[in-house]
GROMACS .gro file of C-alpha atoms in nm:
model
  165
    1MET     CA    1  -4.834  -1.873   3.566
    2ASN     CA    2  -5.191  -1.989   3.520
    3ALA     CA    3  -5.296  -2.113   3.170
    4ASP     CA    4  -5.591  -1.870   3.171
    5ILE     CA    5  -5.362  -1.573   3.232
    6LEU     CA    6  -5.104  -1.683   2.976
    7THR     CA    7  -5.370  -1.748   2.711
    8SER     CA    8  -5.536  -1.414   2.783
    9VAL     CA    9  -5.209  -1.223   2.751
   10LEU     CA   10  -5.111  -1.402   2.429
   11ALA     CA   11  -5.459  -1.351   2.282
   12GLY     CA   12  -5.443  -0.982   2.376
   13LEU     CA   13  -5.107  -0.946   2.201
   14ALA     CA   14  -5.242  -1.125   1.894
   15ILE     CA   15  -5.540  -0.889   1.890
   16LEU     CA   16  -5.303  -0.592   1.904
   17VAL     CA   17  -5.105  -0.734   1.610
   18GLY     CA   18  -5.434  -0.798   1.428
   19CYS     CA   19  -5.545  -0.436   1.471
   20LEU     CA   20  -5.207  -0.317   1.346
   21GLY     CA   21  -5.236  -0.563   1.057
   22ILE     CA   22  -5.542  -0.382   0.928
   23ILE     CA   23  -5.337  -0.064   0.903
   24VAL     CA   24  -5.010  -0.230   0.792
   25PRO     CA   25  -5.121  -0.502   0.548
   26ILE     CA   26  -4.799  -0.704   0.584
   27LEU     CA   27  -4.918  -0.820   0.927
   28PRO     CA   28  -5.221  -1.049   0.962
   29GLY     CA   29  -5.537  -0.853   1.038
   30SER     CA   30  -5.892  -0.938   1.135
   31ILE     CA   31  -5.852  -1.311   1.086
   32LEU     CA   32  -5.579  -1.314   1.353
   33ILE     CA   33  -5.818  -1.145   1.596
   34GLY     CA   34  -6.082  -1.410   1.534
   35ILE     CA   35  -5.834  -1.698   1.572
   36ALA     CA   36  -5.686  -1.551   1.891
   37VAL     CA   37  -6.026  -1.518   2.057
   38LEU     CA   38  -6.123  -1.868   1.939
   39VAL     CA   39  -5.813  -2.016   2.105
   40TRP     CA   40  -5.886  -1.808   2.416
   41ALA     CA   41  -6.245  -1.937   2.426
   42ILE     CA   42  -6.128  -2.297   2.389
   43VAL     CA   43  -5.878  -2.262   2.677
   44ILE     CA   44  -6.106  -2.059   2.906
   45GLY     CA   45  -6.417  -2.260   2.825
   46GLY     CA   46  -6.765  -2.194   2.954
   47PRO     CA   47  -7.064  -2.009   2.813
   48MET     CA   48  -6.923  -1.660   2.872
   49ALA     CA   49  -6.606  -1.728   2.670
   50TRP     CA   50  -6.809  -1.867   2.380
   51ILE     CA   51  -7.047  -1.571   2.388
   52VAL     CA   52  -6.746  -1.337   2.372
   53PHE     CA   53  -6.608  -1.539   2.080
   54ALA     CA   54  -6.943  -1.528   1.898
   55ILE     CA   55  -6.964  -1.149   1.932
   56VAL     CA   56  -6.601  -1.107   1.823
   57ALA     CA   57  -6.661  -1.338   1.525
   58VAL     CA   58  -6.955  -1.122   1.415
   59PHE     CA   59  -6.745  -0.804   1.441
   60VAL     CA   60  -6.453  -0.963   1.254
   61ALA     CA   61  -6.674  -1.106   0.979
   62ALA     CA   62  -6.862  -0.777   0.941
   63GLY     CA   63  -6.536  -0.582   0.924
   64MET     CA   64  -6.379  -0.807   0.665
   65SER     CA   65  -6.698  -0.818   0.460
   66ALA     CA   66  -6.754  -0.443   0.473
   67SER     CA   67  -6.397  -0.375   0.374
   68LEU     CA   68  -6.406  -0.617   0.082
   69VAL     CA   69  -6.753  -0.526  -0.041
   70LEU     CA   70  -6.723  -0.147  -0.011
   71THR     CA   71  -6.373  -0.133  -0.156
   72GLY     CA   72  -6.446  -0.388  -0.426
   73ARG     CA   73  -6.769  -0.221  -0.533
   74LYS     CA   74  -6.608   0.123  -0.553
   75LEU     CA   75  -6.310  -0.008  -0.751
   76LYS     CA   76  -6.539  -0.199  -0.984
   77ASP     CA   77  -6.756   0.111  -1.038
   78MET     CA   78  -6.440   0.306  -1.126
   79GLU     CA   79  -6.329   0.018  -1.354
   80VAL     CA   80  -5.998  -0.017  -1.172
   81PRO     CA   81  -5.868  -0.370  -1.243
   82ASN     CA   82  -5.738  -0.596  -0.966
   83LYS     CA   83  -5.400  -0.592  -1.143
   84SER     CA   84  -5.355  -0.226  -1.049
   85VAL     CA   85  -5.414  -0.293  -0.680
   86LEU     CA   86  -5.194  -0.604  -0.698
   87LEU     CA   87  -4.906  -0.408  -0.851
   88GLY     CA   88  -4.953  -0.145  -0.582
   89GLY     CA   89  -4.934  -0.416  -0.316
   90ILE     CA   90  -4.621  -0.571  -0.466
   91LEU     CA   91  -4.441  -0.237  -0.489
   92GLY     CA   92  -4.564  -0.156  -0.137
   93ILE     CA   93  -4.395  -0.470  -0.005
   94VAL     CA   94  -4.076  -0.388  -0.198
   95GLY     CA   95  -4.093  -0.032  -0.067
   96PHE     CA   96  -4.132  -0.158   0.290
   97PHE     CA   97  -3.789  -0.322   0.267
   98VAL     CA   98  -3.624  -0.041   0.070
   99ILE     CA   99  -3.749   0.246   0.288
  100PRO     CA  100  -3.839   0.117   0.636
  101VAL     CA  101  -4.190   0.212   0.757
  102LEU     CA  102  -4.268   0.480   0.495
  103GLY     CA  103  -4.182   0.254   0.201
  104LEU     CA  104  -4.507   0.058   0.227
  105PRO     CA  105  -4.746   0.347   0.153
  106ILE     CA  106  -4.503   0.513  -0.088
  107GLY     CA  107  -4.454   0.190  -0.282
  108PHE     CA  108  -4.827   0.115  -0.284
  109ILE     CA  109  -4.918   0.460  -0.415
  110ALA     CA  110  -4.640   0.450  -0.674
  111GLY     CA  111  -4.740   0.102  -0.790
  112LEU     CA  112  -5.108   0.190  -0.812
  113TYR     CA  113  -5.031   0.507  -1.007
  114LEU     CA  114  -4.791   0.324  -1.238
  115ALA     CA  115  -5.047   0.054  -1.315
  116GLU     CA  116  -5.319   0.312  -1.377
  117TYR     CA  117  -5.089   0.520  -1.596
  118LEU     CA  118  -5.001   0.215  -1.806
  119ARG     CA  119  -5.372   0.133  -1.836
  120ILE     CA  120  -5.509   0.484  -1.904
  121LYS     CA  121  -5.204   0.646  -2.072
  122GLU     CA  122  -5.299   0.988  -1.931
  123ALA     CA  123  -5.115   1.122  -1.624
  124LYS     CA  124  -5.399   1.335  -1.478
  125GLU     CA  125  -5.664   1.067  -1.525
  126ALA     CA  126  -5.431   0.802  -1.384
  127TRP     CA  127  -5.369   1.014  -1.075
  128ASP     CA  128  -5.742   1.083  -1.031
  129SER     CA  129  -5.819   0.713  -1.061
  130SER     CA  130  -5.539   0.626  -0.818
  131TRP     CA  131  -5.655   0.887  -0.567
  132GLU     CA  132  -6.015   0.762  -0.577
  133SER     CA  133  -5.888   0.405  -0.538
  134LEU     CA  134  -5.683   0.506  -0.235
  135LYS     CA  135  -5.986   0.673  -0.078
  136ALA     CA  136  -6.198   0.361  -0.137
  137ILE     CA  137  -5.932   0.136   0.014
  138GLY     CA  138  -5.891   0.375   0.308
  139ILE     CA  139  -6.263   0.383   0.384
  140GLY     CA  140  -6.280   0.003   0.374
  141ALA     CA  141  -5.977  -0.026   0.604
  142ALA     CA  142  -6.120   0.234   0.843
  143ILE     CA  143  -6.447   0.043   0.877
  144GLU     CA  144  -6.262  -0.286   0.927
  145PHE     CA  145  -6.037  -0.121   1.188
  146LEU     CA  146  -6.336   0.022   1.376
  147LEU     CA  147  -6.501  -0.319   1.392
  148ALA     CA  148  -6.169  -0.476   1.499
  149LEU     CA  149  -6.153  -0.226   1.784
  150LEU     CA  150  -6.506  -0.325   1.885
  151ALA     CA  151  -6.391  -0.688   1.882
  152ALA     CA  152  -6.093  -0.594   2.101
  153ILE     CA  153  -6.321  -0.411   2.344
  154THR     CA  154  -6.550  -0.714   2.356
  155PHE     CA  155  -6.250  -0.933   2.435
  156GLY     CA  156  -6.144  -0.689   2.707
  157ILE     CA  157  -6.490  -0.705   2.864
  158GLY     CA  158  -6.472  -1.085   2.847
  159ILE     CA  159  -6.136  -1.076   3.027
  160LEU     CA  160  -6.280  -0.855   3.301
  161ILE     CA  161  -6.583  -1.078   3.345
  162HIS     CA  162  -6.367  -1.390   3.356
  163PHE     CA  163  -6.110  -1.268   3.606
  164LEU     CA  164  -6.324  -1.034   3.820
  165GLY     CA  165  -6.663  -1.200   3.793
   0.00000   0.00000   0.00000
């Protein structure tokens, strides 16, 4: 098997894992997409591969930045501390192993609510704060996922140009 084909297939699989990693935070996300296309560009070489990498890098950086900035700003405006999100993440990871697949979101939501309840000491306000936090995190992840898909499409176009052009 040719090195170009092998590298392209492995990079494509890494991009798939990266896209899934945006949805399932246990897997690596956007950064894996950028690294995979960088390795692909190094192996393939030539101006076209580096142009594809540059475009993918812009999409990946924009996605990660948008996700962090939008989510962070919304959580800061709502005065939700990082500790609440961290506890949600820890319980999400525990939940992932206790209840396969569904444990991650259940654990994250439970952890976020628990942290907010301990902070606010009012069940309704803690739930409202948790729900708004979840929406902010979801919007950030959706934007990052959309830009990751654009990066994947760019990679796909690069593959077509390389092998058919």
